[in-house]
Tab-separated table of C-alpha atoms in Angstrom:
chain	number	residue	atom	x	y	z
L	20	UNK	CA	15.491	6.945	11.961
L	21	UNK	CA	13.646	9.536	9.869
L	22	UNK	CA	9.850	9.443	9.744
L	23	UNK	CA	7.122	11.384	7.985
L	24	UNK	CA	4.776	13.448	10.041
L	25	UNK	CA	1.666	11.612	8.776
L	26	UNK	CA	2.990	8.290	10.107
L	27	UNK	CA	5.175	8.938	13.185
L	28	UNK	CA	2.792	10.387	15.783
L	29	UNK	CA	0.109	7.793	14.910
L	30	UNK	CA	2.181	4.705	14.875
L	31	UNK	CA	5.377	5.083	16.841
L	32	UNK	CA	3.719	5.750	20.337
L	33	UNK	CA	2.128	2.410	20.096
L	34	UNK	CA	4.837	0.182	18.514
L	35	UNK	CA	8.034	1.767	19.985
L	36	UNK	CA	7.374	0.634	23.690
L	37	UNK	CA	6.704	-2.919	22.487
L	38	UNK	CA	9.786	-2.788	20.260
L	39	UNK	CA	11.918	-1.683	23.188
L	40	UNK	CA	10.492	-4.429	25.390
L	41	UNK	CA	11.471	-6.992	22.625
L	42	UNK	CA	14.782	-5.488	21.972
L	43	UNK	CA	16.100	-3.583	25.104
L	44	UNK	CA	19.480	-2.709	23.574
L	45	UNK	CA	17.785	-1.000	20.550
L	46	UNK	CA	18.129	2.797	20.389
L	47	UNK	CA	16.213	4.685	17.770
L	48	UNK	CA	16.771	8.511	17.426
L	49	UNK	CA	13.906	9.995	15.613
L	50	UNK	CA	13.885	12.861	13.066
L	51	UNK	CA	10.472	13.911	11.691
L	52	UNK	CA	10.268	15.804	8.312
L	53	UNK	CA	9.002	15.798	4.799
L	54	UNK	CA	9.684	12.829	2.495
L	55	UNK	CA	12.093	14.727	0.190
L	56	UNK	CA	14.168	16.111	3.054
L	57	UNK	CA	14.352	12.630	4.757
L	58	UNK	CA	15.487	10.860	1.587
L	59	UNK	CA	18.041	13.591	1.072
L	60	UNK	CA	19.318	12.962	4.530
L	61	UNK	CA	19.430	9.337	3.954
L	62	UNK	CA	21.501	9.668	0.757
L	63	UNK	CA	23.841	12.091	2.621
L	64	UNK	CA	24.436	9.654	5.422
L	65	UNK	CA	22.832	11.786	8.024
L	66	UNK	CA	20.064	9.151	8.498
L	67	UNK	CA	20.465	5.270	8.452
L	68	UNK	CA	16.906	4.438	7.703
L	69	UNK	CA	13.485	6.213	6.908
L	70	UNK	CA	9.955	5.147	7.579
L	71	UNK	CA	7.605	6.753	4.986
L	72	UNK	CA	4.938	6.203	2.459
L	73	UNK	CA	5.662	4.485	-0.925
L	74	UNK	CA	6.236	5.241	-3.565
L	75	UNK	CA	8.583	8.228	-3.733
L	76	UNK	CA	10.243	9.799	-6.677
L	77	UNK	CA	13.818	8.556	-6.713
L	78	UNK	CA	14.835	4.989	-5.627
L	79	UNK	CA	18.318	5.235	-6.933
L	80	UNK	CA	20.881	3.354	-4.685
L	81	UNK	CA	18.162	2.728	-2.154
L	82	UNK	CA	16.429	-0.426	-0.717
L	83	UNK	CA	12.852	-0.418	0.257
L	84	UNK	CA	10.780	-2.831	2.295
L	85	UNK	CA	6.935	-2.488	2.349
L	86	UNK	CA	5.475	-2.982	5.781
L	87	UNK	CA	1.666	-2.601	5.485
L	88	UNK	CA	-1.230	-0.975	3.609
L	89	UNK	CA	-2.800	2.047	5.200
L	90	UNK	CA	-6.335	2.584	3.788
L	91	UNK	CA	-7.995	5.953	3.340
L	92	UNK	CA	-11.396	6.909	4.705
L	93	UNK	CA	-13.525	9.904	3.897
L	94	UNK	CA	-13.831	12.441	6.703
L	95	UNK	CA	-16.957	14.554	6.576
L	96	UNK	CA	-18.291	17.396	8.892
L	97	UNK	CA	-21.396	16.495	10.973
L	98	UNK	CA	-24.436	17.258	8.912
L	99	UNK	CA	-22.807	17.029	5.476
L	100	UNK	CA	-25.279	15.410	2.819
L	101	UNK	CA	-22.927	12.471	2.262
L	102	UNK	CA	-22.632	11.844	6.072
L	103	UNK	CA	-25.933	10.008	6.236
L	104	UNK	CA	-24.897	7.157	3.972
L	105	UNK	CA	-22.790	4.115	4.534
L	106	UNK	CA	-20.131	4.893	2.055
L	107	UNK	CA	-18.983	7.633	-0.436
L	108	UNK	CA	-18.311	7.142	-4.046
L	109	UNK	CA	-14.974	8.490	-5.055
L	110	UNK	CA	-16.589	10.163	-8.051
L	111	UNK	CA	-18.658	12.323	-5.684
L	112	UNK	CA	-15.553	13.695	-4.009
L	113	UNK	CA	-14.516	15.332	-7.376
L	114	UNK	CA	-17.294	17.904	-6.982
L	115	UNK	CA	-16.579	18.608	-3.242
L	116	UNK	CA	-14.303	21.156	-1.509
L	117	UNK	CA	-11.476	18.687	-0.899
L	118	UNK	CA	-9.090	19.877	1.866
L	119	UNK	CA	-5.520	18.875	1.441
L	120	UNK	CA	-2.131	19.171	3.058
L	121	UNK	CA	0.260	21.745	1.668
L	122	UNK	CA	2.531	21.088	-1.208
L	123	UNK	CA	5.443	18.855	-0.246
L	124	UNK	CA	3.481	16.334	1.796
L	125	UNK	CA	3.244	13.058	0.006
L	126	UNK	CA	-0.155	12.426	1.633
L	127	UNK	CA	-1.408	15.381	-0.567
L	128	UNK	CA	-0.458	13.564	-3.831
L	129	UNK	CA	-1.769	10.355	-2.567
L	130	UNK	CA	-5.276	11.947	-1.765
L	131	UNK	CA	-5.333	13.572	-5.247
L	132	UNK	CA	-4.536	10.223	-6.836
L	133	UNK	CA	-7.096	8.385	-4.894
L	134	UNK	CA	-9.783	10.815	-5.939
L	135	UNK	CA	-8.425	10.850	-9.470
L	136	UNK	CA	-7.452	14.441	-9.328
L	137	UNK	CA	-3.846	13.950	-10.102
L	138	UNK	CA	-4.192	15.913	-13.337
L	139	UNK	CA	-5.281	19.115	-11.567
L	140	UNK	CA	-2.488	21.709	-11.537
L	141	UNK	CA	-4.102	23.659	-8.871
L	142	UNK	CA	-6.560	22.548	-6.180
L	143	UNK	CA	-8.880	25.243	-5.065
L	144	UNK	CA	-9.535	26.039	-1.449
L	145	UNK	CA	-7.487	26.189	1.761
L	146	UNK	CA	-4.582	23.927	2.689
L	147	UNK	CA	-3.289	22.605	6.032
L	148	UNK	CA	0.203	22.217	7.388
L	149	UNK	CA	-0.689	19.049	9.466
L	150	UNK	CA	-3.232	16.230	9.703
L	151	UNK	CA	-4.446	17.679	12.956
L	152	UNK	CA	-5.122	21.133	11.398
L	153	UNK	CA	-6.869	19.358	8.502
L	154	UNK	CA	-9.187	17.505	10.986
L	155	UNK	CA	-10.031	20.889	12.764
L	156	UNK	CA	-10.906	22.302	9.257
L	157	UNK	CA	-13.251	19.445	8.541
L	158	UNK	CA	-14.696	19.624	11.885
L	159	UNK	CA	-15.586	23.321	11.323
L	160	UNK	CA	-17.400	22.591	8.126
L	161	UNK	CA	-14.811	23.921	5.666
L	162	UNK	CA	-14.806	20.852	3.453
L	163	UNK	CA	-14.069	17.208	3.462
L	164	UNK	CA	-10.881	15.197	3.231
L	165	UNK	CA	-9.380	11.750	3.091
L	166	UNK	CA	-7.728	10.428	6.249
L	167	UNK	CA	-5.331	7.497	6.636
L	168	UNK	CA	-6.590	4.631	8.857
L	169	UNK	CA	-3.295	4.908	10.854
L	170	UNK	CA	-4.334	8.413	11.999
L	171	UNK	CA	-7.867	7.556	12.748
L	172	UNK	CA	-6.677	4.547	14.752
L	173	UNK	CA	-4.200	6.875	16.508
L	174	UNK	CA	-7.016	8.969	17.956
L	175	UNK	CA	-6.878	11.954	15.659
L	176	UNK	CA	-10.658	12.456	15.634
L	177	UNK	CA	-10.858	12.765	19.525
L	178	UNK	CA	-13.101	15.581	20.503
L	179	UNK	CA	-14.544	16.091	17.023
L	180	UNK	CA	-17.978	15.325	15.613
L	181	UNK	CA	-16.441	14.171	12.231
L	182	UNK	CA	-18.094	11.414	10.440
L	183	UNK	CA	-15.902	8.734	8.861
L	184	UNK	CA	-17.045	6.479	5.965
L	185	UNK	CA	-15.353	4.064	3.703
L	186	UNK	CA	-15.318	4.622	-0.251
L	187	UNK	CA	-17.257	2.391	-2.485
L	188	UNK	CA	-15.461	-0.111	-4.704
L	189	UNK	CA	-11.753	-0.647	-4.298
L	190	UNK	CA	-10.533	1.045	-1.069
L	191	UNK	CA	-7.733	3.631	-1.802
L	192	UNK	CA	-4.633	3.267	0.346
L	193	UNK	CA	-0.969	4.151	0.772
L	194	UNK	CA	1.902	1.775	1.463
L	195	UNK	CA	4.128	2.285	4.470
L	196	UNK	CA	7.559	1.004	4.207
L	197	UNK	CA	11.278	1.393	5.389
L	198	UNK	CA	13.952	2.813	3.089
L	199	UNK	CA	17.844	2.501	3.566
L	200	UNK	CA	21.022	2.789	1.522
L	201	UNK	CA	21.775	-0.029	-0.726
L	202	UNK	CA	24.928	-1.870	0.215
L	203	UNK	CA	24.761	-0.885	3.914
L	204	UNK	CA	26.565	-3.160	6.413
L	205	UNK	CA	23.401	-3.052	8.574
L	206	UNK	CA	21.148	-4.771	5.933
L	207	UNK	CA	20.302	-7.684	8.303
L	208	UNK	CA	19.390	-5.365	11.158
L	209	UNK	CA	17.154	-3.246	8.855
L	210	UNK	CA	15.478	-6.388	7.516
L	211	UNK	CA	14.967	-7.578	11.000
L	212	UNK	CA	13.392	-4.195	11.970
L	213	UNK	CA	10.959	-4.343	8.911
L	214	UNK	CA	9.862	-7.832	9.994
L	215	UNK	CA	9.272	-6.750	13.571
L	216	UNK	CA	7.499	-3.540	12.684
L	217	UNK	CA	5.141	-5.494	10.281
L	218	UNK	CA	4.289	-7.986	13.010
L	219	UNK	CA	3.678	-5.248	15.668
L	220	UNK	CA	1.342	-3.383	13.351
L	221	UNK	CA	-0.585	-6.562	12.679
L	222	UNK	CA	-0.918	-7.165	16.469
L	223	UNK	CA	-1.837	-3.534	17.123
L	224	UNK	CA	-5.228	-3.381	18.958
L	225	UNK	CA	-7.775	-1.398	17.015
L	226	UNK	CA	-9.795	1.256	19.011
């Protein structure tokens, strides 16, 4: 199974042990990569199924099953002017130094879309190669960012002084889902896996 780096480390350590207990014969071999390369591997038959954020660019000959919504929260360094409030207006983020992942990470595009910055050809400032690096940059006062709730619940803020706030109005989020090749003989297995993963996420204890 392929999985993107902004999902796997924060979801799988919790759900995989429970999945193995429920289905002892199940064997999942994991490959972590960017969305484009995972989808390419899926089309080439190198991967059977991929866990990623929806939507992606090309759904041709692929089946998708949405699992759950993963809301975004605003991550601010300790002492930031907005950190004293209870929520942050998305419009306020447009004037901030918004820290992002490098090109190729779907989370980058989702953060830009959430802040209504998708029309910017270039985003000023520095970029990170992983969510953990992004968190360290925020903690050191280099700017602010949007973090998925999945990573927050997964303990990515441990050891930091980062302040997490919701946004005002409609909460921006990404949709997490499974993708496989249309016409596969393992359709029923993948449908079952999607149902079980959805249930496990709903039952997941929140920190």
